[in-house]
C-alpha atoms as a printed R data frame, in Angstrom:
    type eleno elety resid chain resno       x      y       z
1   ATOM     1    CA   UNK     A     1 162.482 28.538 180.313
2   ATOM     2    CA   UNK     A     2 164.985 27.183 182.030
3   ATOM     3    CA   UNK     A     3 165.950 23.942 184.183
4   ATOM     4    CA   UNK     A     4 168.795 21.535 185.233
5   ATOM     5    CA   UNK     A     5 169.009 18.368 183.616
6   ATOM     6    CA   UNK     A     6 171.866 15.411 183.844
7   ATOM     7    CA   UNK     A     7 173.277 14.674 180.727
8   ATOM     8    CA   UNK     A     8 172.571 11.004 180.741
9   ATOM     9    CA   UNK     A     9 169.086 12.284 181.427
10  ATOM    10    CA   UNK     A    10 168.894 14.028 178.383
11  ATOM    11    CA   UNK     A    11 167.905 10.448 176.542
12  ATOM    12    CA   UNK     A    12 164.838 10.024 178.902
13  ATOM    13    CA   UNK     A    13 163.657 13.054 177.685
14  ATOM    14    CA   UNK     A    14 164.510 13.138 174.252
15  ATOM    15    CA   UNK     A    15 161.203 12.229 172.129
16  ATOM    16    CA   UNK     A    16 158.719 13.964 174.603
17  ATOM    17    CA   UNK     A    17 160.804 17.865 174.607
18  ATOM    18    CA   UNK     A    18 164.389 18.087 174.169
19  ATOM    19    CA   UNK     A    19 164.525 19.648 170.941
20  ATOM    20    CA   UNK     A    20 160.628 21.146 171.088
21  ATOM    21    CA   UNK     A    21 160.794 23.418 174.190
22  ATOM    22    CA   UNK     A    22 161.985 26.779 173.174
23  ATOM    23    CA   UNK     A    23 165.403 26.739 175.636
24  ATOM    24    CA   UNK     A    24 167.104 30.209 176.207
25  ATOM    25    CA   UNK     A    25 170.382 28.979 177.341
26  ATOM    26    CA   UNK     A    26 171.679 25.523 177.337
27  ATOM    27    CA   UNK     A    27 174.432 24.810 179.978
28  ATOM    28    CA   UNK     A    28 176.092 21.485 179.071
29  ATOM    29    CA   UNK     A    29 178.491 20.414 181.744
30  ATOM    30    CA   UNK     A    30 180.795 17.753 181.219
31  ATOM    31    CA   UNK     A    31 181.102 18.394 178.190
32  ATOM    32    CA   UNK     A    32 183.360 15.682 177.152
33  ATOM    33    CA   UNK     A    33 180.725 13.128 177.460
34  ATOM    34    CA   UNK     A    34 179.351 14.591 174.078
35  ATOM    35    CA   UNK     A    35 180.991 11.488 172.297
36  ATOM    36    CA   UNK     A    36 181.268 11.066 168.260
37  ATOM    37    CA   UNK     A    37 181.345  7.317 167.712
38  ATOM    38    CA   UNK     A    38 183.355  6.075 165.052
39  ATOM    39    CA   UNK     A    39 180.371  4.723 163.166
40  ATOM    40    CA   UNK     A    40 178.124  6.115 160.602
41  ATOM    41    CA   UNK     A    41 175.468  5.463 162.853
42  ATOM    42    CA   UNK     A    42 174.156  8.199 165.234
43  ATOM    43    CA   UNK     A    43 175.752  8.874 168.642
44  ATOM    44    CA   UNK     A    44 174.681  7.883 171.978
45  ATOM    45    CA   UNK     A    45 171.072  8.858 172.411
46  ATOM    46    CA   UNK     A    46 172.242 11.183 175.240
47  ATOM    47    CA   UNK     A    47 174.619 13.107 172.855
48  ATOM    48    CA   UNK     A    48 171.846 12.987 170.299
49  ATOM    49    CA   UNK     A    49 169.374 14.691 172.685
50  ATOM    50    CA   UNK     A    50 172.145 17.443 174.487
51  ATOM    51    CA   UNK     A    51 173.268 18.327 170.483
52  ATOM    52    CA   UNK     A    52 169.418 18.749 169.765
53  ATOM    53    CA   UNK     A    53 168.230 20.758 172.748
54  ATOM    54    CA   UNK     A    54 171.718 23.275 172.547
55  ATOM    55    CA   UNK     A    55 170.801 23.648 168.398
56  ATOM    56    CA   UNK     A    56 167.246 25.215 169.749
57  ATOM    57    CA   UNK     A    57 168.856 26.913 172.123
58  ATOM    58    CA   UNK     A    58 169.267 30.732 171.715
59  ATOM    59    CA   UNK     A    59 172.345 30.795 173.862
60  ATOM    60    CA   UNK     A    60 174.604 27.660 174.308
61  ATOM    61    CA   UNK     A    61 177.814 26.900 176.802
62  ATOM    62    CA   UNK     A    62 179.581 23.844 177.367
63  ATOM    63    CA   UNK     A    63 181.425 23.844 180.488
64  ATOM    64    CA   UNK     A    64 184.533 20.689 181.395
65  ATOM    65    CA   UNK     A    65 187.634 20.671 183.313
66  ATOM    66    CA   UNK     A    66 188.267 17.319 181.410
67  ATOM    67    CA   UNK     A    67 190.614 17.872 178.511
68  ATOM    68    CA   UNK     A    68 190.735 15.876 175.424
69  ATOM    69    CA   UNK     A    69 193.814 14.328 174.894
70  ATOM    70    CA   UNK     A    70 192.737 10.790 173.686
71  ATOM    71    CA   UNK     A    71 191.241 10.783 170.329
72  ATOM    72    CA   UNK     A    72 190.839 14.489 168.547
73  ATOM    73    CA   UNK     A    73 187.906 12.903 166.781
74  ATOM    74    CA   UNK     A    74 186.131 13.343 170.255
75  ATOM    75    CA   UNK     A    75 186.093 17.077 169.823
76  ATOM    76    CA   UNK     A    76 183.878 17.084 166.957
77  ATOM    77    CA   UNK     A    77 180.514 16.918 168.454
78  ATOM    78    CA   UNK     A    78 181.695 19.506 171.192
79  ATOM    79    CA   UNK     A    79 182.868 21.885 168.541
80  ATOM    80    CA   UNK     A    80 179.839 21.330 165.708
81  ATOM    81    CA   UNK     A    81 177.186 21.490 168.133
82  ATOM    82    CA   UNK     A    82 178.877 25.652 168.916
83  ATOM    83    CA   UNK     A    83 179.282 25.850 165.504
84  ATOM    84    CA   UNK     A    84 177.967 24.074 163.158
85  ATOM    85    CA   UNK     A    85 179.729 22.953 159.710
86  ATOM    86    CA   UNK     A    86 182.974 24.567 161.283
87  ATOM    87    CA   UNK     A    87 185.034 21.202 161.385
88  ATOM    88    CA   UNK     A    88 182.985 19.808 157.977
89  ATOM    89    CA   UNK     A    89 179.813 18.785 156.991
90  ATOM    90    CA   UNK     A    90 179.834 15.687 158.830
91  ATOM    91    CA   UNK     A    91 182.349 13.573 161.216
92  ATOM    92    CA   UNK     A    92 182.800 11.485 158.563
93  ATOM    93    CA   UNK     A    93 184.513 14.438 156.726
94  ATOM    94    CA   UNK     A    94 186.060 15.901 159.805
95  ATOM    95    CA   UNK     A    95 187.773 12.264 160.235
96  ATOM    96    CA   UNK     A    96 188.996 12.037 156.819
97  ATOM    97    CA   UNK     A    97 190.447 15.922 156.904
98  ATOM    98    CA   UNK     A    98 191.873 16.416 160.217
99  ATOM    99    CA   UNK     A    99 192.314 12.913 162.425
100 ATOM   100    CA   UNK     A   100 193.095 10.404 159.504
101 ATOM   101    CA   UNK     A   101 195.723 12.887 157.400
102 ATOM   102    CA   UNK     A   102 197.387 13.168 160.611
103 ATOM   103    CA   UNK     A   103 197.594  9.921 162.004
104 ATOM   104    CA   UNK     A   104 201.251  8.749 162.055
105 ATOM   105    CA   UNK     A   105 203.129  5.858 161.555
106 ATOM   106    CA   UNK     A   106 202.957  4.311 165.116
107 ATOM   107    CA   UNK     A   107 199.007  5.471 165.285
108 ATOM   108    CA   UNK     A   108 199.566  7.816 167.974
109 ATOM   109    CA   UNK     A   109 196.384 10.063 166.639
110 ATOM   110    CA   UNK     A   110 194.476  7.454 165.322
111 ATOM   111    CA   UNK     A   111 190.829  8.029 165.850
């Protein structure tokens, strides 16, 4: 099964298949656009959806030219959603290990 989908479409979708249809390879481009908000709420819908649909997915590959440079806490939905539990059990964790112990002085890494 296979098809191309915008990521922003990804929400429209969400409740009717996303996570149901049985996806062989999920291509995710732009990758970067998976966002981990700094709340203990969920993420954007479309992040939701995209993380759900590449978790059912046999094969998964996220594709940007975009690096991320502004906040390292941005990485963690990119990275969990390859490999889950890899950068903790939750961003909440991941925060709290590897953006706040490293935040210095003039905030520079501050998530």
């Amino acid at each position: 099964l296979g098809t191309i989908l915008h990521l922003l479409l990804c929400a429209a979708f969400a409740d009717r298949c996303m996570a149901a249809l049985p996806w062989g390879v999920v291509i995710i481009d732009e990758s970067h656009n998976l966002r981990t908000t700094n709340s203990r709420q969920a993420d954007s819908p479309h992040t939701e959806a995209a993380v759900a649909a590449g978790g059912a997915a046999k094969r998964l590959m996220l594709l940007s030219g975009t690096p991320s440079l502004s906040r390292p806490y941005d990485l963690y939905r990119q990275v969990d959603v390859l490999v889950p539990g890899l950068l903790g059990r939750s961003k909440e964790e991941f925060a709290h290990r590897w953006v706040l112990a490293f935040t210095t002085v003039g905030g520079l890494l501050a998530c």
